[in-house]
């Protein structure tokens, strides 16, 4: 075969790869935060008594979850500016799309967590004179979020992996740099080995960290 | 904003390209799902029943692939395999990546389904004198299949969505076809929406089909 | 004449097309302890839940200290949500499933209403909570979480949570039905103490012996109506209606 491993090219640009990884992480965090807001709103909409709210939220979830994220990203970056008549930055377009994509999945997570709540919880809040809004804020959402933590963690890790799609519109994240290094240096095996290892390691660390968080936030029993 | 008549005119002009792209998408997705499922069942069996060493190997394989974004798998397959002397077309490289991706998901799903079966099932099978292969075929697999079906349907839709990434390595599937059409007539919004709609319909149909099958094979209770 | 704290007038309620309360009238004076008994489906829990507007009703009036609850005016117009919330603070409810807030400590469970509804400052709320937790015998558990307590302890905290709000009427919805038998008495004795101290109470209960001991009046409901009403000695010893007699027999009282 005559292929000798030479990591030199990769090490030289390792700082780029790290920067790309950090950007990916940052994009994932921003997207999941926005996605959580969307997901919470939509989850409450899906269990609301108003039919039209349920239908809108349900349509949003069904359409987004069944659409390829790459198509959504291209729509946001290339097609939306045409519609709005103004240019949209790559980063904004990507994060916005990722947030909307995440929101659809998080809606299901939160909806499941809401349905798993003991029925009397809301009434107990109302019975001491809290308004619906206060009951939601102090009683329902805190318990629901704790229930949703494991699923939230899984979704975050998926989202982090999906940030690799940003490379398709030339956002300088890890995959984008890996591709560049690959093309410039022809060191194919080394580049992709290092890139994939970085993702795997990052996912592993994130998962471990989130597990710690879950244990910290868990209600003592 | 949207020029509908112009779009339909252009769509008619490009109809054969669109159909061809749709066909490639369907074909490569189907192939990846079938091959990936077969491979994945093998992986799942090893994960559940294998010896210490094989389980470890399978575990590392699954965790490594699942910790890597699909996009990286696709790019790595494309650049790597040609380097290692295996001359693959973009189509074959993409198929390879999607198959590997699918197999890890199916493997985990199978393992989960098999482990969720009560221990007593295996013991009951042994008690009436069945051999392990017989127990697996007549007792365990039918139950595990029902358990694993919803997740498997979800995996199938993920493969269809991931097939769009093959556009980046030049496979003439639906998304790349849409891009080429847009390059000619600049109807960016219309054709990306159209492509998105087609993908949505494919996945929606898979979801619906899956639910139908689930209902048909469900055990009465 | 003692002030009428709670007045229920001609209460009607429907679930879809089924009428579950068919014109109920009841009044409680300050310090009255009234038990409602009856078989499932008689409407007793629904009646209780109408008093703090956890259930809506389409006809009739409920008044607490003369104020109309949930609705106003001859058109039976529903009140604003914020008003209803304020009115709910005039009653205290203890649930069959306790319904403590699992993510808050015992003390916080009690102070939540005091700080967010009554707007008391934190130190005052904390000391009030501690006082009531001591009354139900759980002051040393105040930093524990509900998941760490037994059923009887949780229910006692639930009572403290409701009573700390200084309600005009206390509503008890089968509060011992979900408890293991050996834990029932600790809860009943807390309720008995509250009754002795003059708290106005409306209890829905299966515990006949307890109802007999603690109530000023007992109400027997059947199919959405009050079938019989009177002091415990009369109702339990000399039931007038056939169905009440059957009910008492099947309850082995």
mmCIF file of N, CA and C in Angstrom, chain C residues 101-199:
data_model
loop_
_atom_site.group_PDB
_atom_site.id
_atom_site.type_symbol
_atom_site.label_atom_id
_atom_site.label_comp_id
_atom_site.label_asym_id
_atom_site.label_seq_id
_atom_site.Cartn_x
_atom_site.Cartn_y
_atom_site.Cartn_z
ATOM 1 N N UNK C 101 -45.158 19.732 46.233
ATOM 2 C CA UNK C 101 -44.295 20.114 45.131
ATOM 3 C C UNK C 101 -42.974 19.363 45.307
ATOM 4 N N UNK C 102 -42.701 18.378 44.438
ATOM 5 C CA UNK C 102 -41.587 17.471 44.706
ATOM 6 C C UNK C 102 -40.221 18.139 44.624
ATOM 7 N N UNK C 103 -40.125 19.262 43.935
ATOM 8 C CA UNK C 103 -38.828 19.885 43.715
ATOM 9 C C UNK C 103 -38.512 20.930 44.786
ATOM 10 N N UNK C 104 -39.392 21.066 45.788
ATOM 11 C CA UNK C 104 -39.154 22.040 46.850
ATOM 12 C C UNK C 104 -39.063 21.353 48.193
ATOM 13 N N UNK C 105 -38.294 21.956 49.091
ATOM 14 C CA UNK C 105 -38.216 21.395 50.434
ATOM 15 C C UNK C 105 -39.568 21.527 51.124
ATOM 16 N N UNK C 106 -39.701 20.808 52.202
ATOM 17 C CA UNK C 106 -40.931 20.851 52.982
ATOM 18 C C UNK C 106 -41.265 22.295 53.360
ATOM 19 N N UNK C 107 -40.260 23.023 53.843
ATOM 20 C CA UNK C 107 -40.514 24.403 54.256
ATOM 21 C C UNK C 107 -40.950 25.255 53.067
ATOM 22 N N UNK C 108 -40.294 25.059 51.905
ATOM 23 C CA UNK C 108 -40.629 25.873 50.742
ATOM 24 C C UNK C 108 -42.030 25.571 50.231
ATOM 25 N N UNK C 109 -42.441 24.285 50.380
ATOM 26 C CA UNK C 109 -43.794 23.923 50.005
ATOM 27 C C UNK C 109 -44.793 24.801 50.752
ATOM 28 N N UNK C 110 -44.497 25.047 52.033
ATOM 29 C CA UNK C 110 -45.425 25.827 52.846
ATOM 30 C C UNK C 110 -45.294 27.321 52.556
ATOM 31 N N UNK C 111 -44.054 27.786 52.299
ATOM 32 C CA UNK C 111 -43.880 29.231 52.141
ATOM 33 C C UNK C 111 -44.203 29.731 50.736
ATOM 34 N N UNK C 112 -44.335 28.829 49.758
ATOM 35 C CA UNK C 112 -44.570 29.302 48.389
ATOM 36 C C UNK C 112 -45.798 30.189 48.313
ATOM 37 N N UNK C 113 -46.906 29.710 48.883
ATOM 38 C CA UNK C 113 -48.135 30.497 48.851
ATOM 39 C C UNK C 113 -47.988 31.782 49.646
ATOM 40 N N UNK C 114 -47.288 31.694 50.783
ATOM 41 C CA UNK C 114 -47.147 32.860 51.645
ATOM 42 C C UNK C 114 -46.370 33.967 50.936
ATOM 43 N N UNK C 115 -45.335 33.590 50.181
ATOM 44 C CA UNK C 115 -44.527 34.629 49.544
ATOM 45 C C UNK C 115 -45.119 35.083 48.214
ATOM 46 N N UNK C 116 -45.646 34.141 47.411
ATOM 47 C CA UNK C 116 -46.091 34.532 46.066
ATOM 48 C C UNK C 116 -47.530 35.026 46.024
ATOM 49 N N UNK C 117 -48.366 34.517 46.939
ATOM 50 C CA UNK C 117 -49.775 34.916 46.903
ATOM 51 C C UNK C 117 -50.057 35.989 47.947
ATOM 52 N N UNK C 118 -49.603 35.716 49.196
ATOM 53 C CA UNK C 118 -49.854 36.689 50.245
ATOM 54 C C UNK C 118 -48.774 37.764 50.308
ATOM 55 N N UNK C 119 -47.747 37.572 49.489
ATOM 56 C CA UNK C 119 -46.682 38.560 49.383
ATOM 57 C C UNK C 119 -46.010 38.887 50.709
ATOM 58 N N UNK C 120 -45.878 37.896 51.584
ATOM 59 C CA UNK C 120 -45.199 38.135 52.853
ATOM 60 C C UNK C 120 -43.684 38.163 52.621
ATOM 61 N N UNK C 121 -42.947 38.923 53.420
ATOM 62 C CA UNK C 121 -41.492 38.873 53.302
ATOM 63 C C UNK C 121 -40.963 37.507 53.750
ATOM 64 N N UNK C 122 -39.795 37.173 53.235
ATOM 65 C CA UNK C 122 -39.284 35.807 53.374
ATOM 66 C C UNK C 122 -39.143 35.353 54.820
ATOM 67 N N UNK C 123 -38.588 36.214 55.694
ATOM 68 C CA UNK C 123 -38.375 35.774 57.093
ATOM 69 C C UNK C 123 -39.711 35.489 57.759
ATOM 70 N N UNK C 124 -40.697 36.362 57.499
ATOM 71 C CA UNK C 124 -42.001 36.157 58.132
ATOM 72 C C UNK C 124 -42.617 34.852 57.633
ATOM 73 N N UNK C 125 -42.505 34.636 56.310
ATOM 74 C CA UNK C 125 -43.064 33.406 55.747
ATOM 75 C C UNK C 125 -42.395 32.191 56.363
ATOM 76 N N UNK C 126 -41.066 32.240 56.474
ATOM 77 C CA UNK C 126 -40.342 31.099 57.042
ATOM 78 C C UNK C 126 -40.764 30.808 58.466
ATOM 79 N N UNK C 127 -40.929 31.846 59.277
ATOM 80 C CA UNK C 127 -41.280 31.566 60.671
ATOM 81 C C UNK C 127 -42.719 31.089 60.784
ATOM 82 N N UNK C 128 -43.602 31.589 59.921
ATOM 83 C CA UNK C 128 -44.974 31.072 59.922
ATOM 84 C C UNK C 128 -44.968 29.600 59.535
ATOM 85 N N UNK C 129 -44.192 29.285 58.491
ATOM 86 C CA UNK C 129 -44.130 27.902 58.036
ATOM 87 C C UNK C 129 -43.626 27.003 59.154
ATOM 88 N N UNK C 130 -42.562 27.452 59.817
ATOM 89 C CA UNK C 130 -42.000 26.646 60.904
ATOM 90 C C UNK C 130 -43.029 26.421 61.998
ATOM 91 N N UNK C 131 -43.810 27.459 62.290
ATOM 92 C CA UNK C 131 -44.830 27.331 63.333
ATOM 93 C C UNK C 131 -45.827 26.239 62.966
ATOM 94 N N UNK C 132 -46.323 26.284 61.705
ATOM 95 C CA UNK C 132 -47.316 25.305 61.303
ATOM 96 C C UNK C 132 -46.716 23.908 61.161
ATOM 97 N N UNK C 133 -45.471 23.843 60.706
ATOM 98 C CA UNK C 133 -44.832 22.530 60.611
ATOM 99 C C UNK C 133 -44.665 21.928 62.003
ATOM 100 N N UNK C 134 -44.383 22.780 62.978
ATOM 101 C CA UNK C 134 -44.290 22.279 64.350
ATOM 102 C C UNK C 134 -45.646 21.762 64.809
ATOM 103 N N UNK C 135 -46.712 22.482 64.441
ATOM 104 C CA UNK C 135 -48.056 22.044 64.832
ATOM 105 C C UNK C 135 -48.405 20.672 64.288
ATOM 106 N N UNK C 136 -47.918 20.365 63.073
ATOM 107 C CA UNK C 136 -48.218 19.037 62.540
ATOM 108 C C UNK C 136 -47.094 18.055 62.872
ATOM 109 N N UNK C 137 -46.130 18.507 63.656
ATOM 110 C CA UNK C 137 -45.096 17.605 64.158
ATOM 111 C C UNK C 137 -43.951 17.345 63.196
ATOM 112 N N UNK C 138 -43.699 18.244 62.266
ATOM 113 C CA UNK C 138 -42.668 17.946 61.274
ATOM 114 C C UNK C 138 -41.621 19.044 61.139
ATOM 115 N N UNK C 139 -41.423 19.830 62.182
ATOM 116 C CA UNK C 139 -40.483 20.943 62.042
ATOM 117 C C UNK C 139 -39.058 20.468 61.787
ATOM 118 N N UNK C 140 -38.701 19.270 62.252
ATOM 119 C CA UNK C 140 -37.330 18.821 62.020
ATOM 120 C C UNK C 140 -37.134 18.254 60.614
ATOM 121 N N UNK C 141 -38.203 18.241 59.826
ATOM 122 C CA UNK C 141 -38.070 17.751 58.448
ATOM 123 C C UNK C 141 -38.081 18.887 57.444
ATOM 124 N N UNK C 142 -37.946 20.120 57.925
ATOM 125 C CA UNK C 142 -38.280 21.216 57.024
ATOM 126 C C UNK C 142 -37.328 21.354 55.851
ATOM 127 N N UNK C 143 -36.111 20.790 55.943
ATOM 128 C CA UNK C 143 -35.209 20.868 54.808
ATOM 129 C C UNK C 143 -35.196 19.590 53.983
ATOM 130 N N UNK C 144 -36.094 18.673 54.325
ATOM 131 C CA UNK C 144 -36.205 17.461 53.520
ATOM 132 C C UNK C 144 -37.071 17.712 52.299
ATOM 133 N N UNK C 145 -37.016 16.744 51.384
ATOM 134 C CA UNK C 145 -37.851 16.816 50.198
ATOM 135 C C UNK C 145 -38.996 15.806 50.323
ATOM 136 N N UNK C 146 -40.141 16.087 49.691
ATOM 137 C CA UNK C 146 -41.298 15.185 49.815
ATOM 138 C C UNK C 146 -40.941 13.733 49.533
ATOM 139 N N UNK C 147 -40.067 13.487 48.543
ATOM 140 C CA UNK C 147 -39.725 12.110 48.202
ATOM 141 C C UNK C 147 -39.064 11.357 49.332
ATOM 142 N N UNK C 148 -38.573 12.101 50.346
ATOM 143 C CA UNK C 148 -37.896 11.443 51.457
ATOM 144 C C UNK C 148 -38.836 11.171 52.624
ATOM 145 N N UNK C 149 -40.097 11.547 52.482
ATOM 146 C CA UNK C 149 -41.036 11.394 53.600
ATOM 147 C C UNK C 149 -42.024 10.270 53.352
ATOM 148 N N UNK C 150 -42.594 9.755 54.431
ATOM 149 C CA UNK C 150 -43.647 8.744 54.291
ATOM 150 C C UNK C 150 -44.939 9.432 53.868
ATOM 151 N N UNK C 151 -45.923 8.605 53.476
ATOM 152 C CA UNK C 151 -47.202 9.150 53.040
ATOM 153 C C UNK C 151 -47.869 10.000 54.109
ATOM 154 N N UNK C 152 -47.866 9.476 55.333
ATOM 155 C CA UNK C 152 -48.502 10.222 56.423
ATOM 156 C C UNK C 152 -47.802 11.553 56.662
ATOM 157 N N UNK C 153 -46.473 11.544 56.596
ATOM 158 C CA UNK C 153 -45.727 12.785 56.791
ATOM 159 C C UNK C 153 -46.022 13.770 55.663
ATOM 160 N N UNK C 154 -46.082 13.260 54.431
ATOM 161 C CA UNK C 154 -46.371 14.145 53.311
ATOM 162 C C UNK C 154 -47.741 14.794 53.468
ATOM 163 N N UNK C 155 -48.704 14.002 53.892
ATOM 164 C CA UNK C 155 -50.053 14.547 54.029
ATOM 165 C C UNK C 155 -50.099 15.589 55.140
ATOM 166 N N UNK C 156 -49.343 15.372 56.209
ATOM 167 C CA UNK C 156 -49.304 16.376 57.278
ATOM 168 C C UNK C 156 -48.679 17.667 56.777
ATOM 169 N N UNK C 157 -47.646 17.554 55.932
ATOM 170 C CA UNK C 157 -47.069 18.764 55.331
ATOM 171 C C UNK C 157 -48.115 19.452 54.460
ATOM 172 N N UNK C 158 -48.873 18.630 53.726
ATOM 173 C CA UNK C 158 -49.914 19.203 52.860
ATOM 174 C C UNK C 158 -50.923 19.979 53.686
ATOM 175 N N UNK C 159 -51.258 19.452 54.857
ATOM 176 C CA UNK C 159 -52.184 20.166 55.739
ATOM 177 C C UNK C 159 -51.566 21.481 56.192
ATOM 178 N N UNK C 160 -50.290 21.432 56.571
ATOM 179 C CA UNK C 160 -49.617 22.661 57.012
ATOM 180 C C UNK C 160 -49.598 23.692 55.893
ATOM 181 N N UNK C 161 -49.317 23.203 54.649
ATOM 182 C CA UNK C 161 -49.279 24.108 53.498
ATOM 183 C C UNK C 161 -50.613 24.826 53.326
ATOM 184 N N UNK C 162 -51.715 24.084 53.510
ATOM 185 C CA UNK C 162 -53.029 24.684 53.306
ATOM 186 C C UNK C 162 -53.403 25.616 54.460
ATOM 187 N N UNK C 163 -53.136 25.173 55.684
ATOM 188 C CA UNK C 163 -53.570 25.947 56.848
ATOM 189 C C UNK C 163 -52.748 27.223 57.028
ATOM 190 N N UNK C 164 -51.483 27.166 56.622
ATOM 191 C CA UNK C 164 -50.617 28.336 56.786
ATOM 192 C C UNK C 164 -51.148 29.547 56.031
ATOM 193 N N UNK C 165 -51.963 29.308 55.008
ATOM 194 C CA UNK C 165 -52.516 30.416 54.232
ATOM 195 C C UNK C 165 -53.667 31.111 54.968
ATOM 196 N N UNK C 166 -53.981 30.637 56.160
ATOM 197 C CA UNK C 166 -55.052 31.213 56.973
ATOM 198 C C UNK C 166 -56.375 31.287 56.210
ATOM 199 N N UNK C 167 -56.833 30.147 55.735
ATOM 200 C CA UNK C 167 -58.052 30.160 54.929
ATOM 201 C C UNK C 167 -59.296 30.281 55.801
ATOM 202 N N UNK C 168 -60.398 30.679 55.160
ATOM 203 C CA UNK C 168 -61.647 30.776 55.908
ATOM 204 C C UNK C 168 -62.302 29.408 56.026
ATOM 205 N N UNK C 169 -62.069 28.571 55.026
ATOM 206 C CA UNK C 169 -62.628 27.222 55.061
ATOM 207 C C UNK C 169 -61.532 26.250 54.644
ATOM 208 N N UNK C 170 -61.436 25.107 55.324
ATOM 209 C CA UNK C 170 -60.498 24.073 54.918
ATOM 210 C C UNK C 170 -61.270 22.966 54.214
ATOM 211 N N UNK C 171 -60.767 22.525 53.071
ATOM 212 C CA UNK C 171 -61.425 21.474 52.290
ATOM 213 C C UNK C 171 -60.536 20.238 52.283
ATOM 214 N N UNK C 172 -61.085 19.127 52.731
ATOM 215 C CA UNK C 172 -60.320 17.882 52.777
ATOM 216 C C UNK C 172 -60.947 16.869 51.825
ATOM 217 N N UNK C 173 -60.181 16.436 50.812
ATOM 218 C CA UNK C 173 -60.743 15.516 49.818
ATOM 219 C C UNK C 173 -60.216 14.105 50.032
ATOM 220 N N UNK C 174 -60.903 13.307 50.818
ATOM 221 C CA UNK C 174 -60.546 11.911 51.091
ATOM 222 C C UNK C 174 -59.057 11.787 51.421
ATOM 223 N N UNK C 175 -58.622 12.559 52.382
ATOM 224 C CA UNK C 175 -57.185 12.731 52.594
ATOM 225 C C UNK C 175 -56.486 11.514 53.169
ATOM 226 N N UNK C 176 -57.234 10.510 53.633
ATOM 227 C CA UNK C 176 -56.546 9.338 54.153
ATOM 228 C C UNK C 176 -56.699 8.129 53.246
ATOM 229 N N UNK C 177 -57.438 8.268 52.147
ATOM 230 C CA UNK C 177 -57.700 7.103 51.298
ATOM 231 C C UNK C 177 -56.453 6.531 50.661
ATOM 232 N N UNK C 178 -55.436 7.360 50.435
ATOM 233 C CA UNK C 178 -54.235 6.850 49.753
ATOM 234 C C UNK C 178 -53.153 6.448 50.738
ATOM 235 N N UNK C 179 -53.484 6.413 52.018
ATOM 236 C CA UNK C 179 -52.461 6.112 53.016
ATOM 237 C C UNK C 179 -52.526 4.673 53.474
ATOM 238 N N UNK C 180 -51.341 4.130 53.797
ATOM 239 C CA UNK C 180 -51.316 2.827 54.454
ATOM 240 C C UNK C 180 -52.015 2.935 55.811
ATOM 241 N N UNK C 181 -52.713 1.866 56.220
ATOM 242 C CA UNK C 181 -53.550 1.955 57.425
ATOM 243 C C UNK C 181 -52.814 2.497 58.648
ATOM 244 N N UNK C 182 -51.541 2.091 58.834
ATOM 245 C CA UNK C 182 -50.891 2.525 60.072
ATOM 246 C C UNK C 182 -50.541 4.004 60.058
ATOM 247 N N UNK C 183 -50.629 4.658 58.890
ATOM 248 C CA UNK C 183 -50.296 6.073 58.810
ATOM 249 C C UNK C 183 -51.532 6.962 58.900
ATOM 250 N N UNK C 184 -52.715 6.341 58.875
ATOM 251 C CA UNK C 184 -53.940 7.132 58.837
ATOM 252 C C UNK C 184 -54.129 7.944 60.114
ATOM 253 N N UNK C 185 -53.825 7.324 61.247
ATOM 254 C CA UNK C 185 -54.156 7.999 62.504
ATOM 255 C C UNK C 185 -53.394 9.291 62.737
ATOM 256 N N UNK C 186 -52.115 9.309 62.310
ATOM 257 C CA UNK C 186 -51.347 10.536 62.558
ATOM 258 C C UNK C 186 -51.985 11.718 61.830
ATOM 259 N N UNK C 187 -52.576 11.441 60.654
ATOM 260 C CA UNK C 187 -53.217 12.519 59.904
ATOM 261 C C UNK C 187 -54.544 12.907 60.552
ATOM 262 N N UNK C 188 -55.325 11.896 60.925
ATOM 263 C CA UNK C 188 -56.627 12.178 61.530
ATOM 264 C C UNK C 188 -56.471 12.976 62.820
ATOM 265 N N UNK C 189 -55.426 12.706 63.576
ATOM 266 C CA UNK C 189 -55.321 13.420 64.848
ATOM 267 C C UNK C 189 -54.975 14.893 64.607
ATOM 268 N N UNK C 190 -54.207 15.176 63.547
ATOM 269 C CA UNK C 190 -53.935 16.579 63.200
ATOM 270 C C UNK C 190 -55.240 17.284 62.833
ATOM 271 N N UNK C 191 -56.070 16.592 62.044
ATOM 272 C CA UNK C 191 -57.334 17.201 61.622
ATOM 273 C C UNK C 191 -58.226 17.428 62.837
ATOM 274 N N UNK C 192 -58.223 16.464 63.737
ATOM 275 C CA UNK C 192 -59.049 16.601 64.939
ATOM 276 C C UNK C 192 -58.630 17.825 65.749
ATOM 277 N N UNK C 193 -57.310 18.007 65.879
ATOM 278 C CA UNK C 193 -56.818 19.179 66.616
ATOM 279 C C UNK C 193 -57.289 20.466 65.963
ATOM 280 N N UNK C 194 -57.177 20.533 64.656
ATOM 281 C CA UNK C 194 -57.608 21.745 63.946
ATOM 282 C C UNK C 194 -59.090 22.011 64.197
ATOM 283 N N UNK C 195 -59.878 20.946 64.190
ATOM 284 C CA UNK C 195 -61.319 21.104 64.405
ATOM 285 C C UNK C 195 -61.589 21.642 65.796
ATOM 286 N N UNK C 196 -60.878 21.087 66.781
ATOM 287 C CA UNK C 196 -61.077 21.530 68.153
ATOM 288 C C UNK C 196 -60.736 22.997 68.315
ATOM 289 N N UNK C 197 -59.761 23.464 67.548
ATOM 290 C CA UNK C 197 -59.380 24.866 67.666
ATOM 291 C C UNK C 197 -60.289 25.802 66.891
ATOM 292 N N UNK C 198 -61.326 25.261 66.284
ATOM 293 C CA UNK C 198 -62.342 26.145 65.713
ATOM 294 C C UNK C 198 -62.209 26.403 64.222
ATOM 295 N N UNK C 199 -61.399 25.601 63.513
ATOM 296 C CA UNK C 199 -61.277 25.791 62.069
ATOM 297 C C UNK C 199 -62.559 25.331 61.379
#
